[in-house]
mmCIF file of N, CA and C in Angstrom:
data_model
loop_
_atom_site.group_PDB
_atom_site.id
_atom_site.type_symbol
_atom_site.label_atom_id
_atom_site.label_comp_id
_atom_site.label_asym_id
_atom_site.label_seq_id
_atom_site.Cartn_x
_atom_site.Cartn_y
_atom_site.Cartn_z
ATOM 1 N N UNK A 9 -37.466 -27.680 48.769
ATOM 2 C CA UNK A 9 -37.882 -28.895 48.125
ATOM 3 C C UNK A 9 -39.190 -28.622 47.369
ATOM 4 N N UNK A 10 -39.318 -29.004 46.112
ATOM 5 C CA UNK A 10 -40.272 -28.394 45.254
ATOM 6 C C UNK A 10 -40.943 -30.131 44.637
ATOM 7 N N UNK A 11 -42.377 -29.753 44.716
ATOM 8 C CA UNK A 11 -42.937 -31.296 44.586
ATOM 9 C C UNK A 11 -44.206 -30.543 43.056
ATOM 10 N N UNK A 12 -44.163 -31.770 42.467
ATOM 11 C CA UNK A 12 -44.424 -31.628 40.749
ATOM 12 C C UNK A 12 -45.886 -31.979 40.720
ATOM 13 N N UNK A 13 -47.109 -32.052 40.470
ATOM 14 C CA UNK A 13 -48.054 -32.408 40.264
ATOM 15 C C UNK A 13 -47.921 -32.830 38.793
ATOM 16 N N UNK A 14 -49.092 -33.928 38.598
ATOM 17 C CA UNK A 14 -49.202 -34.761 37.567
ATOM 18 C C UNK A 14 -50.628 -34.995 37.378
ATOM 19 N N UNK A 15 -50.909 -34.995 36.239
ATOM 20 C CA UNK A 15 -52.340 -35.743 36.080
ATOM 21 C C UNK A 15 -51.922 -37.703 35.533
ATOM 22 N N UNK A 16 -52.662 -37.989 36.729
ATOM 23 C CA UNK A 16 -52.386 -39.220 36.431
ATOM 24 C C UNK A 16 -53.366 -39.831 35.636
ATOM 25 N N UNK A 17 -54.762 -39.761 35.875
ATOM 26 C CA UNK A 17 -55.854 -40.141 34.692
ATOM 27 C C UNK A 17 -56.891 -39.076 34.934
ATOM 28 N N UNK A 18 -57.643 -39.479 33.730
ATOM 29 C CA UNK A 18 -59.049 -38.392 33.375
ATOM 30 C C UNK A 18 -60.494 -39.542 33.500
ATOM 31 N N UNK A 19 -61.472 -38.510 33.737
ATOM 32 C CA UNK A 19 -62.819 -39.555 33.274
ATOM 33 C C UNK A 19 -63.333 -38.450 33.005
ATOM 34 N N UNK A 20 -64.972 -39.372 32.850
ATOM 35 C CA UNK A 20 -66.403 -38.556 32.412
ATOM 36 C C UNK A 20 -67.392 -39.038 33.486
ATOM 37 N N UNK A 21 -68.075 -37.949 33.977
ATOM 38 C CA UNK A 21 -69.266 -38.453 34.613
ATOM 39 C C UNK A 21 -70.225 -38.238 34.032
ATOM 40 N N UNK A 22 -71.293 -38.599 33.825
ATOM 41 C CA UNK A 22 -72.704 -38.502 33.378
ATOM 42 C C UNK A 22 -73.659 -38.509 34.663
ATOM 43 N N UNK A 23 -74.535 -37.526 34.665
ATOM 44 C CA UNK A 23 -75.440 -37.680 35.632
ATOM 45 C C UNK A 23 -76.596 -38.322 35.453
ATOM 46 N N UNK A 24 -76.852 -39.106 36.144
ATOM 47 C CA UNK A 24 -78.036 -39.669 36.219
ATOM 48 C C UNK A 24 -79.582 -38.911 35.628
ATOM 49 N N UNK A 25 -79.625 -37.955 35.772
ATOM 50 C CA UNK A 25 -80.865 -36.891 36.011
ATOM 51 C C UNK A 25 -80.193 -35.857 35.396
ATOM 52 N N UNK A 26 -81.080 -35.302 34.278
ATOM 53 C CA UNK A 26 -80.713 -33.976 33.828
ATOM 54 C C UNK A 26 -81.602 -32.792 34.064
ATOM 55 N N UNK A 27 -81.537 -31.990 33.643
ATOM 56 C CA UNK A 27 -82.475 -30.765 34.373
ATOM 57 C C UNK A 27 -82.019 -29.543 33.273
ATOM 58 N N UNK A 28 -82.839 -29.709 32.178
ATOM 59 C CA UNK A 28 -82.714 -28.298 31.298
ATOM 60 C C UNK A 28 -83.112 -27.253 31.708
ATOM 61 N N UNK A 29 -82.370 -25.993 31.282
ATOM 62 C CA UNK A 29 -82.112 -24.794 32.217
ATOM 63 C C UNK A 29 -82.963 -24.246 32.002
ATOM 64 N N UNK A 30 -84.348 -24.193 30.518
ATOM 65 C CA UNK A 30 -85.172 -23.619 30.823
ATOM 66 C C UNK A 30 -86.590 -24.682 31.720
ATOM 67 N N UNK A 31 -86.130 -25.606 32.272
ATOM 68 C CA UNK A 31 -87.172 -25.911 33.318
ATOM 69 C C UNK A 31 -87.044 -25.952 34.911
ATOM 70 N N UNK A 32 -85.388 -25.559 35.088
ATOM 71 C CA UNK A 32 -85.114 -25.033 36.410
ATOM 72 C C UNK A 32 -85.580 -23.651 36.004
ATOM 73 N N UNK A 33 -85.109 -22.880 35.254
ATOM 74 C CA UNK A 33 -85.713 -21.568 35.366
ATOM 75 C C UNK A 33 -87.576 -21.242 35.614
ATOM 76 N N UNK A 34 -88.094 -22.656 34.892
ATOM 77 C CA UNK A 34 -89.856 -21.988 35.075
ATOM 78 C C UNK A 34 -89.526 -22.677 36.511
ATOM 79 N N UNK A 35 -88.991 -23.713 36.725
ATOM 80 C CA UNK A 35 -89.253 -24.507 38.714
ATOM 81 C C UNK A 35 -89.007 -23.175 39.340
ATOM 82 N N UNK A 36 -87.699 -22.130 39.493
ATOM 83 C CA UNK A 36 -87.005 -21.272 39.970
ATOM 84 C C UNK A 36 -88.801 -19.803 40.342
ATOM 85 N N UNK A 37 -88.713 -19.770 38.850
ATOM 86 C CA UNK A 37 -90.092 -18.868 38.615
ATOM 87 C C UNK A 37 -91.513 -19.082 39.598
ATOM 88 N N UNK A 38 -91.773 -20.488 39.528
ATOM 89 C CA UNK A 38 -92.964 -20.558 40.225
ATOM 90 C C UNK A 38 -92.957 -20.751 41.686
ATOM 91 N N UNK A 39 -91.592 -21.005 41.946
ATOM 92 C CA UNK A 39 -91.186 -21.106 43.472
ATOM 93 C C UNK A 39 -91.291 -19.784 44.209
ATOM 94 N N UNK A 40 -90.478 -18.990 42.970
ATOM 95 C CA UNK A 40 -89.759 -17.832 44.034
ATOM 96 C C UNK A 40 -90.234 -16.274 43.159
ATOM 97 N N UNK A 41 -91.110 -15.938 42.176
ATOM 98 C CA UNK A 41 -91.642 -14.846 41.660
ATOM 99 C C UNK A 41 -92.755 -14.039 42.506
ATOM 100 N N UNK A 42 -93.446 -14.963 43.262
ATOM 101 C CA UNK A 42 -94.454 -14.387 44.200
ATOM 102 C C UNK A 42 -93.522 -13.697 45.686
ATOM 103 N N UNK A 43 -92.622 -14.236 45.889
ATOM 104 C CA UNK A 43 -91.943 -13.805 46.908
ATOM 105 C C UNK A 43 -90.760 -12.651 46.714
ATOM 106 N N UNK A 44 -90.447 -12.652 46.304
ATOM 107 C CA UNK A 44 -89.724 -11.580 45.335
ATOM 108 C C UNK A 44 -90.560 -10.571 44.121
ATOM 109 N N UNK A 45 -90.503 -9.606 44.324
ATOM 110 C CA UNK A 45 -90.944 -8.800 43.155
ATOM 111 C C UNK A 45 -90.054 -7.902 42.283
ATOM 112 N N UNK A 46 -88.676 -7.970 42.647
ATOM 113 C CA UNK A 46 -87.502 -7.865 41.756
ATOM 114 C C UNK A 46 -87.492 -9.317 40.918
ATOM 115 N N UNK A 47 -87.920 -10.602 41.107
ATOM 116 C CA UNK A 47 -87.602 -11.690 40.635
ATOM 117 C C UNK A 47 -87.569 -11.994 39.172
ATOM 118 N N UNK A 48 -88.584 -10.881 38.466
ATOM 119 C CA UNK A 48 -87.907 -11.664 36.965
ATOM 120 C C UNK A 48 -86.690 -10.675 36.857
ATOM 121 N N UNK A 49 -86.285 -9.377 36.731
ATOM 122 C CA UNK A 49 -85.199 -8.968 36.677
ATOM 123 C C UNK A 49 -83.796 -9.694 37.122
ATOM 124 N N UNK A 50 -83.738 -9.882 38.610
ATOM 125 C CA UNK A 50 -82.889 -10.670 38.498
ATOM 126 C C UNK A 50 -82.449 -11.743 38.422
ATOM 127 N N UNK A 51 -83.712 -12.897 38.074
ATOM 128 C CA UNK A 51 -83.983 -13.976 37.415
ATOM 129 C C UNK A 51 -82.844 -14.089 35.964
ATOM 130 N N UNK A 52 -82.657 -13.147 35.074
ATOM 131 C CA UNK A 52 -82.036 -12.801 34.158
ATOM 132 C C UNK A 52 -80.554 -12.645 34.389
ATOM 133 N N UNK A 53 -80.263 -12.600 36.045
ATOM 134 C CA UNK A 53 -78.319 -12.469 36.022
ATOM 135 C C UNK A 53 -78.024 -14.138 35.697
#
């Protein structure tokens, strides 16, 4: 017995709060560069 999937409807969410990636990256930086000293290297994957 073989059962069919369907998309029954679509939406959009919008988040409340946005967070541009270069200001998680300086938050990321000032959190975690002193503790890490590989950190800007692999800050960059």
């Amino acid at each position: 017995m073989s059962q069919s999937v369907k998309l029954i409807s679509i939406g959009t969410a919008v988040p409340a709060h946005i967070i541009q990636q270069r200001d998680a990256a300086a938050a990321a930086h000032q959190a975690f560069s002193a503790r890490f000293r590989d950190f800007d290297r692999l800050a960059k994957v």
